[in-house]
Short mmCIF file of C-alpha atoms in Angstrom, two decimals:
data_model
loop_
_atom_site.label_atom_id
_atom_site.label_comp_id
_atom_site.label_asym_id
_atom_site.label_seq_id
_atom_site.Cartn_x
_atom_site.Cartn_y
_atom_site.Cartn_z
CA UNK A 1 -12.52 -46.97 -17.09
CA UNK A 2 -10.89 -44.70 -20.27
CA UNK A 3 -10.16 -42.06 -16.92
CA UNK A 4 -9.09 -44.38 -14.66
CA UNK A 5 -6.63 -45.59 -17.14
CA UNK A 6 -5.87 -42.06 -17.94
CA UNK A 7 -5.04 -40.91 -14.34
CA UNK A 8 -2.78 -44.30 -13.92
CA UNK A 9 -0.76 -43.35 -16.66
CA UNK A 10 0.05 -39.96 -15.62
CA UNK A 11 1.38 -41.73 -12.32
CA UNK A 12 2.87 -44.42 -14.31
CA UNK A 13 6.39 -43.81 -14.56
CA UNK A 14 8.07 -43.06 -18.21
CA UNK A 15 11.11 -46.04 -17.71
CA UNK A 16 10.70 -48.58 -15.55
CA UNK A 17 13.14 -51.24 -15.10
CA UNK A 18 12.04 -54.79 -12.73
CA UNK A 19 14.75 -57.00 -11.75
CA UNK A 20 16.75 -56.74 -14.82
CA UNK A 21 19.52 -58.99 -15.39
CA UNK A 22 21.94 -58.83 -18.45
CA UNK A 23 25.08 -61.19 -18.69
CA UNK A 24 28.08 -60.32 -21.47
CA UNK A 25 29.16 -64.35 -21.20
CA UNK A 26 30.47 -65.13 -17.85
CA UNK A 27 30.41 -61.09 -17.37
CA UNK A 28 27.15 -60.02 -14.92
CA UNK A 29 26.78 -56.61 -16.24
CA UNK A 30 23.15 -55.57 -14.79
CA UNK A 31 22.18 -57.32 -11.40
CA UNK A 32 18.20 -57.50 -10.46
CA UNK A 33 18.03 -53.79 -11.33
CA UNK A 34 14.62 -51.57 -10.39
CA UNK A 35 14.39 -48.53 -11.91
CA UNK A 36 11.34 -45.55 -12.09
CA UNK A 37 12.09 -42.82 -13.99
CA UNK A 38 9.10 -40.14 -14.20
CA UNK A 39 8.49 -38.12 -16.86
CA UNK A 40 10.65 -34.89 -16.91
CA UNK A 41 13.32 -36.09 -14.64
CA UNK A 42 16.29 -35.40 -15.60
CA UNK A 43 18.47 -38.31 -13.91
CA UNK A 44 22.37 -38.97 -14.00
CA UNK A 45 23.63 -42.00 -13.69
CA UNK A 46 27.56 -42.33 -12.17
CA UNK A 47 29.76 -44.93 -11.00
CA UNK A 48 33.07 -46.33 -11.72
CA UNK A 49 34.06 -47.36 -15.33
CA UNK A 50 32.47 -51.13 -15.68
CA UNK A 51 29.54 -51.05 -13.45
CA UNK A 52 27.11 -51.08 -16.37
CA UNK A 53 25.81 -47.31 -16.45
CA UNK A 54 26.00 -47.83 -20.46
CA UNK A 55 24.46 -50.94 -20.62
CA UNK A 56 21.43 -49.78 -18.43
CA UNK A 57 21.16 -46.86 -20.49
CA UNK A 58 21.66 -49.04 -23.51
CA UNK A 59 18.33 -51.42 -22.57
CA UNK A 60 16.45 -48.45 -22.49
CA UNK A 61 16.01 -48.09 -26.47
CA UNK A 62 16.71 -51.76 -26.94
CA UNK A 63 20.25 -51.47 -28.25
CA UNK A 64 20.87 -54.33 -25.15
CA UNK A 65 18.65 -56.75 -24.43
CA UNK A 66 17.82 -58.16 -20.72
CA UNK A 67 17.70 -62.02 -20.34
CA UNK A 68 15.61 -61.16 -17.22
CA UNK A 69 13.32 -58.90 -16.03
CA UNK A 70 11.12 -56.54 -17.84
CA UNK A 71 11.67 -52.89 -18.62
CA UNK A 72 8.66 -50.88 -19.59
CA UNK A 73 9.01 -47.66 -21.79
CA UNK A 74 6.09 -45.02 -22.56
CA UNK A 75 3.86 -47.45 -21.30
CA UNK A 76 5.11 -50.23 -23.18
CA UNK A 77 7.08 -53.61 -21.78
CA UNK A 78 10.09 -54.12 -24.52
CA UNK A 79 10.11 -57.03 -26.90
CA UNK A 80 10.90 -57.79 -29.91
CA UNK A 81 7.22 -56.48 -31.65
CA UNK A 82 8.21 -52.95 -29.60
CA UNK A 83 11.75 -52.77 -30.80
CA UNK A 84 10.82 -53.22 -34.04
CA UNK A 85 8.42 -50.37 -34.11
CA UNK A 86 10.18 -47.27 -35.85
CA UNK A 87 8.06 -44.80 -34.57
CA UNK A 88 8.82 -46.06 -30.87
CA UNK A 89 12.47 -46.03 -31.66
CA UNK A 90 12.43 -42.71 -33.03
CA UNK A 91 10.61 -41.34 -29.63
CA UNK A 92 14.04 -42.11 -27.83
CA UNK A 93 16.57 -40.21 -28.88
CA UNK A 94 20.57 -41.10 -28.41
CA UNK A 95 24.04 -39.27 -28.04
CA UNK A 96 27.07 -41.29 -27.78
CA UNK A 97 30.46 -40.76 -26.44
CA UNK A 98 31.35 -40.46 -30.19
CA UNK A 99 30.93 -40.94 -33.68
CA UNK A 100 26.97 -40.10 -33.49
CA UNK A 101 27.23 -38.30 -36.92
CA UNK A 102 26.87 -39.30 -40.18
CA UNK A 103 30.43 -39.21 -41.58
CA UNK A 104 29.64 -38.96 -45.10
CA UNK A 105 26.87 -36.57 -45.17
CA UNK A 106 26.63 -32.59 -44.28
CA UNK A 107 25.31 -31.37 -40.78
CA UNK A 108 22.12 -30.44 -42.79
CA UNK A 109 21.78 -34.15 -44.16
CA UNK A 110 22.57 -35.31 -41.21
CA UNK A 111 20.13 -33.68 -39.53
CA UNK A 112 16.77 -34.33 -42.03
CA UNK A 113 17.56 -37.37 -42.70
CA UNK A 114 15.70 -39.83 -40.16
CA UNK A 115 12.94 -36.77 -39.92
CA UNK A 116 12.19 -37.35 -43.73
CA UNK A 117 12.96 -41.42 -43.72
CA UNK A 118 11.27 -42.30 -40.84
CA UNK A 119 8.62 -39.30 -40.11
CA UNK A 120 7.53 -38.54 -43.75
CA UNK A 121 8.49 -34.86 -43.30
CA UNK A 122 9.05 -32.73 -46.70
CA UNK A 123 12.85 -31.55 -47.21
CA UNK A 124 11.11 -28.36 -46.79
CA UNK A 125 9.79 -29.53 -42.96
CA UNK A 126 12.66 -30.88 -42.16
CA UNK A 127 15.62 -28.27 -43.45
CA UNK A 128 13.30 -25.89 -41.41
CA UNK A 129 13.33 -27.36 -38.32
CA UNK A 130 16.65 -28.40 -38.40
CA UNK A 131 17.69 -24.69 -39.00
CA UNK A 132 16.18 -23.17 -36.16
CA UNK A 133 17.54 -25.45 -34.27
CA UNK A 134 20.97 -25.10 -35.56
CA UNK A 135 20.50 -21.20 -34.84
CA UNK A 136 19.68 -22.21 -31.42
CA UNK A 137 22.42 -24.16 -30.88
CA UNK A 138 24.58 -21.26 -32.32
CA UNK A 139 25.78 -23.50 -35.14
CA UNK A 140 23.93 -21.91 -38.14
CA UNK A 141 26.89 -21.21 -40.02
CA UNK A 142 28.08 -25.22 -40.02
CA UNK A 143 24.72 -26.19 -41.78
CA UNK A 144 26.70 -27.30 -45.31
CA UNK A 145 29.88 -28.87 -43.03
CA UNK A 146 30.76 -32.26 -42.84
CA UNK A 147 31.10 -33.52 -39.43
CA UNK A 148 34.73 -33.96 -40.27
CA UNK A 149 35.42 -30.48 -40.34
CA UNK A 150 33.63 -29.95 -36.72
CA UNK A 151 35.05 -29.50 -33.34
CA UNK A 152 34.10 -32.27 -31.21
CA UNK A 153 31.91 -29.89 -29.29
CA UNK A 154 29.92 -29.09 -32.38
CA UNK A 155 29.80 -32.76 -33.82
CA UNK A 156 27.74 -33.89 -30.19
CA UNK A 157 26.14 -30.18 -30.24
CA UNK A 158 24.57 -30.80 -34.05
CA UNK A 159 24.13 -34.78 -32.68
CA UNK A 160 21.82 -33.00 -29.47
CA UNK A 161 19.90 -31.48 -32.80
CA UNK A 162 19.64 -34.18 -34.70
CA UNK A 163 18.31 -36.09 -31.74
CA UNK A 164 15.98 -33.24 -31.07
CA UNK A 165 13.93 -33.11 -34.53
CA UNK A 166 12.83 -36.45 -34.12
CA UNK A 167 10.64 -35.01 -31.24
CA UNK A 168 11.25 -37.44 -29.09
CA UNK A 169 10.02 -37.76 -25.15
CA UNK A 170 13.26 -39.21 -24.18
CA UNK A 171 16.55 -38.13 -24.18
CA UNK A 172 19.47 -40.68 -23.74
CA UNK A 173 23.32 -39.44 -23.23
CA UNK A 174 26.26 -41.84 -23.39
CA UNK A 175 29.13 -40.29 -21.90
CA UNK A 176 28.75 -37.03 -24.64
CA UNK A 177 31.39 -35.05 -22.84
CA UNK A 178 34.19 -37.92 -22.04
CA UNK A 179 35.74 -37.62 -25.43
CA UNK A 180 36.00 -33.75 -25.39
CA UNK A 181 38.71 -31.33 -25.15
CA UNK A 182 38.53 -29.79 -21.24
CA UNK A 183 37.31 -26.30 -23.13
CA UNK A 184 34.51 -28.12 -25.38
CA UNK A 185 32.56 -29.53 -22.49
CA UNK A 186 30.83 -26.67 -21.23
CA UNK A 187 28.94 -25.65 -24.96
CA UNK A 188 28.13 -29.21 -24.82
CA UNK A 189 26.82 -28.84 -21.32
CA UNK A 190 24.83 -26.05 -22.05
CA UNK A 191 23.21 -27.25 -24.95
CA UNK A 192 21.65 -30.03 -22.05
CA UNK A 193 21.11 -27.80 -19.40
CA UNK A 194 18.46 -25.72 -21.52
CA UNK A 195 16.84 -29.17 -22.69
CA UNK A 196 16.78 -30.14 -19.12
CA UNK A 197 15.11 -26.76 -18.08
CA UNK A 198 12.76 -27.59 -21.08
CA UNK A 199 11.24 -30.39 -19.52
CA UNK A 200 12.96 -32.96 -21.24
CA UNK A 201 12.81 -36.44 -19.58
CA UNK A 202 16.89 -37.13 -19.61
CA UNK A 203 19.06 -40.18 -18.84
CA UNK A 204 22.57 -38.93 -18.93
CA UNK A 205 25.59 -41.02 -17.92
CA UNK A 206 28.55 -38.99 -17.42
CA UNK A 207 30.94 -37.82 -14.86
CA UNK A 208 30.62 -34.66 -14.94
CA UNK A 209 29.55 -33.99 -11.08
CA UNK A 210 29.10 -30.46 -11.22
CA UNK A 211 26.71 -30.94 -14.26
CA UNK A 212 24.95 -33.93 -11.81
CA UNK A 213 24.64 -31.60 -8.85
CA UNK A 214 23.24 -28.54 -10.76
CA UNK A 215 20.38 -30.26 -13.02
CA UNK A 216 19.91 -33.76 -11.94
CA UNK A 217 16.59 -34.54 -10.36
CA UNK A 218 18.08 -38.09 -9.50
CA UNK A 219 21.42 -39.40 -9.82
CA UNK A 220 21.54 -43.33 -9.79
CA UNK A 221 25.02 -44.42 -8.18
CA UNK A 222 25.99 -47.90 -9.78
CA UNK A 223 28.76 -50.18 -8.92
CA UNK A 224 29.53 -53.93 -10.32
CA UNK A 225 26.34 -54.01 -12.17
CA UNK A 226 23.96 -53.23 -9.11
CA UNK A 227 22.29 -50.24 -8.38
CA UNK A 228 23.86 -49.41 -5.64
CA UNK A 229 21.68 -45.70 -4.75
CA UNK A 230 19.16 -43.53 -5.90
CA UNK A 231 19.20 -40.15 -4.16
CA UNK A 232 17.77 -37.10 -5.28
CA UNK A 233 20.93 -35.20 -6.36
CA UNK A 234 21.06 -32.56 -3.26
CA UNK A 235 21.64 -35.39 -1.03
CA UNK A 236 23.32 -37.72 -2.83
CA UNK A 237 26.29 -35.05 -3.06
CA UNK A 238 25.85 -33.76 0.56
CA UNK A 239 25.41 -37.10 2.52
CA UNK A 240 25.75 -40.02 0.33
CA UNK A 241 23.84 -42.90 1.85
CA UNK A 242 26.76 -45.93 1.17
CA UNK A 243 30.43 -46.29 1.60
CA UNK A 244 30.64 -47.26 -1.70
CA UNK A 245 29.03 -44.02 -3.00
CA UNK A 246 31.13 -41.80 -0.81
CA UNK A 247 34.34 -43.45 -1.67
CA UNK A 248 33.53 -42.96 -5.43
CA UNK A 249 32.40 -38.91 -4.93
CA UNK A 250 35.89 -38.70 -2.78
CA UNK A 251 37.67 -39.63 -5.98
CA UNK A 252 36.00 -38.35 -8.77
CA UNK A 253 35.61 -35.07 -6.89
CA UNK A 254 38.93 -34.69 -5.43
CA UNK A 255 40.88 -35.74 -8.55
CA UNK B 1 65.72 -50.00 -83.24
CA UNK B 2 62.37 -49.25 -85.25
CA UNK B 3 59.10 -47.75 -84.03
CA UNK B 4 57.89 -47.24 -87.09
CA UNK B 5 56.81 -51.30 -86.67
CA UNK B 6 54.02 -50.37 -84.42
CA UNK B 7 52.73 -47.66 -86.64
CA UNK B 8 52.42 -50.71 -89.80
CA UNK B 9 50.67 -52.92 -86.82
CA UNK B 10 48.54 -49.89 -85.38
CA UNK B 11 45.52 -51.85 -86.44
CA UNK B 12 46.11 -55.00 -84.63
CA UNK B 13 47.54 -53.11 -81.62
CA UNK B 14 44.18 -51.15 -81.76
CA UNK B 15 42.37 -54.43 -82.03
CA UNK B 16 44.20 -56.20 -79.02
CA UNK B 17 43.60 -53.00 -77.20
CA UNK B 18 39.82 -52.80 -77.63
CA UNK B 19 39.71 -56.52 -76.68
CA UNK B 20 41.36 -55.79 -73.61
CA UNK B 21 39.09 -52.92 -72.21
CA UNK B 22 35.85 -55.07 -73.56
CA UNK B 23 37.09 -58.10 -71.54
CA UNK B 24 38.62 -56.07 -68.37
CA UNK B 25 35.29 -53.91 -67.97
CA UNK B 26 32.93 -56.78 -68.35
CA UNK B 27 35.08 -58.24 -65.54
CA UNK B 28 35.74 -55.34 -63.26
CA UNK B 29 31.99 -54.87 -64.04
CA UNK B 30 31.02 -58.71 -62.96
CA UNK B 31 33.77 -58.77 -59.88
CA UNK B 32 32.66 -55.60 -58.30
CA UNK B 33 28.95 -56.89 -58.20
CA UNK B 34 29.70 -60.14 -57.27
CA UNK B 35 32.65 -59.42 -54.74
CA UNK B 36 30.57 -56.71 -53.21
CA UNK B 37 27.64 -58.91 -52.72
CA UNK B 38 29.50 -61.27 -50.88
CA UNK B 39 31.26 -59.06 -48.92
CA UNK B 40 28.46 -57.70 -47.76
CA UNK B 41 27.08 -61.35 -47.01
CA UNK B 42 29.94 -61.89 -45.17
CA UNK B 43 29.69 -58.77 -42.65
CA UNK B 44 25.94 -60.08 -41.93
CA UNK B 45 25.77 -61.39 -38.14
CA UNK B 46 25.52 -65.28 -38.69
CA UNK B 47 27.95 -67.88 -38.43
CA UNK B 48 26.82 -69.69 -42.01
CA UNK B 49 27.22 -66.70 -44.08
CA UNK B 50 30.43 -65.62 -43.23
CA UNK B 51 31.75 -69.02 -42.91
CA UNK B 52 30.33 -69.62 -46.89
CA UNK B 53 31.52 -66.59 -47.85
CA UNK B 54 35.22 -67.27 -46.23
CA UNK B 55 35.50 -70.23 -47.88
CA UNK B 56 34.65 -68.84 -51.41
CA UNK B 57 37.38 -66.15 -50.90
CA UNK B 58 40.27 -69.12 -49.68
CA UNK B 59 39.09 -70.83 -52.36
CA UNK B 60 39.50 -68.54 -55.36
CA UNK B 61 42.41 -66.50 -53.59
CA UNK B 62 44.26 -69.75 -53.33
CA UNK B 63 44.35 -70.92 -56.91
CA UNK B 64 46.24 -68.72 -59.80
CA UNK B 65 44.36 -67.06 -62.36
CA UNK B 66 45.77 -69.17 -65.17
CA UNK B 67 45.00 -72.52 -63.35
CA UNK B 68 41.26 -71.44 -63.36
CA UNK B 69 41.33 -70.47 -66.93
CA UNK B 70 42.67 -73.94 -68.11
CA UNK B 71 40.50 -75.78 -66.02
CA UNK B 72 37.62 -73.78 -67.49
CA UNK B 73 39.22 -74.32 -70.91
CA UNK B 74 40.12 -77.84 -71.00
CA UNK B 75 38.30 -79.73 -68.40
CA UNK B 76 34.80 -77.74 -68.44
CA UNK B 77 34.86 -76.91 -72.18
CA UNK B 78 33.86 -73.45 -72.08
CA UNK B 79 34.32 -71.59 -75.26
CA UNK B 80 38.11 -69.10 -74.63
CA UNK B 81 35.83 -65.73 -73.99
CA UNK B 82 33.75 -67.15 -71.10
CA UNK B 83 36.02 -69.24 -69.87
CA UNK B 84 38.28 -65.88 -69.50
CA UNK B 85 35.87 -63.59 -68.27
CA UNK B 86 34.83 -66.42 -65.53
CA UNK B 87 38.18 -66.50 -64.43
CA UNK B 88 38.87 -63.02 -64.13
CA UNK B 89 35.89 -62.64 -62.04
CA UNK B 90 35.58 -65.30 -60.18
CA UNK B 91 39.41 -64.81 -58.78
CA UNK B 92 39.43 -61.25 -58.19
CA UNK B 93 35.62 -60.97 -56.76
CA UNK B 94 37.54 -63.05 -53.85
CA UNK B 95 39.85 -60.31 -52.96
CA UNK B 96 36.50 -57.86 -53.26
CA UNK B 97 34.47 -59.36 -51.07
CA UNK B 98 37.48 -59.69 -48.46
CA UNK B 99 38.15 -55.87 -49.06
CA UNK B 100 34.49 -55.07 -48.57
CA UNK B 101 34.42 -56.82 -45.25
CA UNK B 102 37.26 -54.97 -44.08
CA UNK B 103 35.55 -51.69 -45.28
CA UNK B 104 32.78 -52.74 -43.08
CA UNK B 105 35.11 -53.64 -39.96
CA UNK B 106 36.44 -49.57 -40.04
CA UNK B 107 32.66 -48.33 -39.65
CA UNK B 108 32.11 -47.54 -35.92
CA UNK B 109 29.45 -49.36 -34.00
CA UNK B 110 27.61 -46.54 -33.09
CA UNK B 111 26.87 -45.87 -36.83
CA UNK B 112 24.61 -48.78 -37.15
CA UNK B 113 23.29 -48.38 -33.55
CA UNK B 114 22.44 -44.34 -34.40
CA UNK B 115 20.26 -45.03 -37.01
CA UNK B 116 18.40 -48.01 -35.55
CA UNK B 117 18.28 -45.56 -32.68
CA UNK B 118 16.76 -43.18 -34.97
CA UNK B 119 13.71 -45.52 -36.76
CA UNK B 120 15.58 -46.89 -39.44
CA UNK B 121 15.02 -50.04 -40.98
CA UNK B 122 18.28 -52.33 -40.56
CA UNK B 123 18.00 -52.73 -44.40
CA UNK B 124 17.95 -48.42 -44.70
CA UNK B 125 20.51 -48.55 -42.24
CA UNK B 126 22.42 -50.58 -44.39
CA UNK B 127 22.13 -49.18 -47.51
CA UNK B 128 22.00 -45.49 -46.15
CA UNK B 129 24.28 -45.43 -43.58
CA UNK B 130 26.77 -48.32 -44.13
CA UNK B 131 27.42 -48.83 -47.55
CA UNK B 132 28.19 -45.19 -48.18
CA UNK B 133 31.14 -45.38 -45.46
CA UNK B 134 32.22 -48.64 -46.45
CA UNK B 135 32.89 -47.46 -49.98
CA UNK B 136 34.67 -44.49 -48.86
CA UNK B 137 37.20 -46.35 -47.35
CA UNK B 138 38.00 -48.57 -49.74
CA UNK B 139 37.89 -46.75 -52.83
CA UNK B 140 42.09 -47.41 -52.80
CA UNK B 141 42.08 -50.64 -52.32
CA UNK B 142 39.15 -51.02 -55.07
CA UNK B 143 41.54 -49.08 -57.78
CA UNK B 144 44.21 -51.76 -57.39
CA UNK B 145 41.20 -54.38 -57.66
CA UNK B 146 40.14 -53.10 -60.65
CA UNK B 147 43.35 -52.15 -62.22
CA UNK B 148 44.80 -56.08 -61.20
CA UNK B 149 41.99 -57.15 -63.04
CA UNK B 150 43.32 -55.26 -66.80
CA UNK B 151 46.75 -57.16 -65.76
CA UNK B 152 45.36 -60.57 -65.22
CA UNK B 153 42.85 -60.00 -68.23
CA UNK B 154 46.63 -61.04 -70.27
CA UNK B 155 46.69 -64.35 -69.31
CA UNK B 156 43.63 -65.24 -71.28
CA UNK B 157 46.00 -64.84 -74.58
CA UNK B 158 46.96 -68.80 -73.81
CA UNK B 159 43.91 -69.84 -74.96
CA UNK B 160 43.89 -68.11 -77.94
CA UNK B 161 42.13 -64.79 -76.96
CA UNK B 162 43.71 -62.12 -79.33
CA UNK B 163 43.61 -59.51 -76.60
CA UNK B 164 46.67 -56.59 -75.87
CA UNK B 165 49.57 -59.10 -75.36
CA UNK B 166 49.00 -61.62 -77.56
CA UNK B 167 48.75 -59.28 -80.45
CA UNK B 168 52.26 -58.03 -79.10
CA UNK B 169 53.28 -61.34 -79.12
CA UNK B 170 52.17 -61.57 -82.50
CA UNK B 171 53.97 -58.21 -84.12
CA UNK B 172 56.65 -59.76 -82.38
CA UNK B 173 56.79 -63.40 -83.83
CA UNK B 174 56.12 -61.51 -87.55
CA UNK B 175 58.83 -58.72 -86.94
CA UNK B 176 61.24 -60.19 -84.61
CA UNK B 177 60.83 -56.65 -82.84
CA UNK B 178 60.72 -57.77 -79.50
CA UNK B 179 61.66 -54.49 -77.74
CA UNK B 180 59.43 -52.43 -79.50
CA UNK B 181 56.55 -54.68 -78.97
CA UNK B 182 57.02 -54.87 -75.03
CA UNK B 183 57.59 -51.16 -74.64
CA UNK B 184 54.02 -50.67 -76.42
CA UNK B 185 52.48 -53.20 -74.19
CA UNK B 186 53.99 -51.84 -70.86
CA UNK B 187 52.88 -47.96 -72.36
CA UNK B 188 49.41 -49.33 -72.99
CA UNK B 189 48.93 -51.14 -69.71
CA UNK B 190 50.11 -48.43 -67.84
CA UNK B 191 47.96 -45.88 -69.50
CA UNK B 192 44.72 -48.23 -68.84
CA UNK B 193 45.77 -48.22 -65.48
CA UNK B 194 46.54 -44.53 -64.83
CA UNK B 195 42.66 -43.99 -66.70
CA UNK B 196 41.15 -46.29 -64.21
CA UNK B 197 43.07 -44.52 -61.31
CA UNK B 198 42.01 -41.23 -62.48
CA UNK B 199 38.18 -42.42 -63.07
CA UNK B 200 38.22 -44.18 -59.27
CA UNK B 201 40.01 -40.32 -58.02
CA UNK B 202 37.29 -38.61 -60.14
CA UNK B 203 34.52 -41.11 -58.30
CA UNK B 204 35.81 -40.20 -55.22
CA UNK B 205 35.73 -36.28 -55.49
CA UNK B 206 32.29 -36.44 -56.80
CA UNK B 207 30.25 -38.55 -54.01
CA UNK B 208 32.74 -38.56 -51.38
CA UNK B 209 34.13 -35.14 -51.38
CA UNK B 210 37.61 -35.71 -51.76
#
């Protein structure tokens, strides 16, 4: 019984969405979506602007809410009793577009504070961590900064960290490279490429292509709130299986 | 002209004064707390609090300072101090709250969503992660709160209150020395004002970082 279980979840994939539907008012912004997303995969999902990449990545932690459907993370189906669970929220871990940081408190605070809050660490634990991973990050020297004083390709860099030390078994990215200067994206980019080659389950919506192409294990095309394909990333680039797909790569990589 | 008036009524200028900062910091004191509160009650999602909480702020905002105090006076027979410090707070805790729910319009949704995101309670993410913002931003508009409170506090001299301008009033009535009177009120409310500016600049440095 206990192994049978055991070997099920090992199969069991990490997110997994069933017909999920999600309205904004008269606005149908997810349409019967199925997802499976193993653990370790690093998947990217792309599409025009609108066809509710965000929003799926957003019902992942529970910062949307499906009205139909059920999505199951880690092994568990999402409801309220799940979302309010700290210790499940804290396993997914979240980089927006912008404004991740704490405005009003140092990279260093920034960075221990949810370990300490929400984990219990010591300031000790938690200043530690957080500056080896700064090091890593090659942002050691920022550790008593305000994000305020950061280039936007440190402020999502130290937000990657901060993510990172509350160990969690999923990584979600929100567009972190739109809002960047052309010359900021590629730290940024690294920063995800070594967390992919870590192992790191990732969801990353962005249109970066050459980013998609190099370290996605799946790239999810959406358009108008459907999934429209799922293609390992080799052939989604090579021979894209729709017209819609192929008709969004011809503009996005031919800009 | 003759200054040397307000040096023979130093002691009554000193008393008005005193009266003045008691009664302006027991209502910047009482209208911070209270405007803050419902500010805050305001920003919650839910159609019943903010709708309260608007209604308060028309309310107050919509009637002068010196119409409350007389109906406090007269009509509800409070005794002068609490009817002034009542009306001090209740009318500028209006403008408060509506400053703190601005404060908490300039936060960025993904502050809130972070540390939810993160395991935060929504009442840590409040306190933690909120408030701290919203304060930063409108530490300005909070100085001219506080220091339109010290000006209003004057109006409470109609019923009687022997604060700042009614003892200028007073040197005046016994000395006929109207000019010399009005310049020392105008010196003394600007000075309170500049020390409450300074204070809210010093506030600012010290948790905020300039």
């Amino acid at each position: 019984m206990t192994a049978a279980a055991g070997t099920k979840d090992e199969a069991e994939p990490i997110i997994r969405f069933r017909s999920v539907d999600k309205h904004f008012g008269p606005l149908h912004v997810l349409k019967g979506v199925d997802l499976d997303v193993r653990a370790g995969a690093v998947v990217v999902v792309c599409g025009p602007s609108g066809s509710g990449k965000s929003t799926l990545l957003r019902c992942i932690n529970g910062l949307e809410r499906a009205q139909s459907g059920t999505i199951t993370v880690m092994g568990r189906t999402l409801d309220d009793r799940v979302l309010r669970s700290a210790d499940f929220r804290a396993e997914i871990g979240l980089v927006f577009q912008r404004f991740s940081l704490y405005p009003h408190m140092t990279v260093l605070r920034n960075l221990t504070f949810a370990p300490r809050k929400v984990r219990g660490e010591t300031r000790a634990q938690a200043e530690g961590r957080a500056r080896e991973l700064l090091e890593r990050v090659g942002l050691a020297d920022k550790i008593g900064a305000y994000p305020g004083e950061l280039s936007g390709g440190q402020q999502q860099r130290a937000a990657i960290v901060r993510a990172l030390l509350m160990n969690p078994r999923i990584m979600l990215f929100d567009e972190p490279t739109s809002a960047l200067d052309p010359e900021m994206i590629r730290e940024v980019l690294d920063v995800m490429r070594d967390l992919a080659r870590s192992g790191m389950t990732m969801i990353v919506v962005t249109h970066e292509m050459g980013f998609a192409r190099e370290v996605a294990d799946l790239v999810v095309f959406m358009d108008q709130g459907e999934i429209v394909e799922t293609a390992p990333a080799a052939s989604f680039f090579s021979h894209p299986a729709t017209e819609r797909a192929r008709k969004f790569l011809d503009k996005v990589l031919h800009h | 002209m003759d200054w040397a008036v307000l040096w023979d009524y130093r002691q009554v200028l000193i008393d008005g004064l005193g009266l003045t900062v008691a009664l302006s910091a027991v209502a910047i004191g009482g209208s911070f707390v209270l405007g803050t509160t419902l500010g805050c009650i305001g920003s919650l999602p839910g159609f019943v609090a903010r709708r309260s909480v608007d209604t308060y702020v028309e309310a107050m905002r919509n009637v002068p300072v010196v119409a409350k105090l007389f109906f406090l006076y007269f009509v509800l027979g409070f005794d002068a101090i609490p009817a002034g410090l009542i009306a001090l707070v209740s009318h500028q805790s209006a403008y408060i709250a509506d400053v703190v729910a601005s404060g908490f319009r300039t936060v960025p949704r993904e502050q809130s969503e972070a540390a939810w995101s993160q395991g935060l309670a929504r009442h840590e993410v409040f306190v933690w992660v909120l408030l701290p913002q919203v304060f930063r931003t409108i530490m300005p508009p909070l100085t001219s709160q506080f220091i339109e409170v010290v000006k209003n506090s004057s109006v409470i001299m109609l019923i009687g209150v022997q604060e700042m301008t009614f003892q200028t009033q007073h040197i005046e009535h016994q000395t006929f020395r109207g000019f010399e009177a009005a310049t020392a009120v105008t010196v003394l409310y600007l000075v309170l004002a500049l020390a409450i500016a300074l204070a809210m600049t010093g506030l600012q440095r010290r948790f905020f970082g300039g």
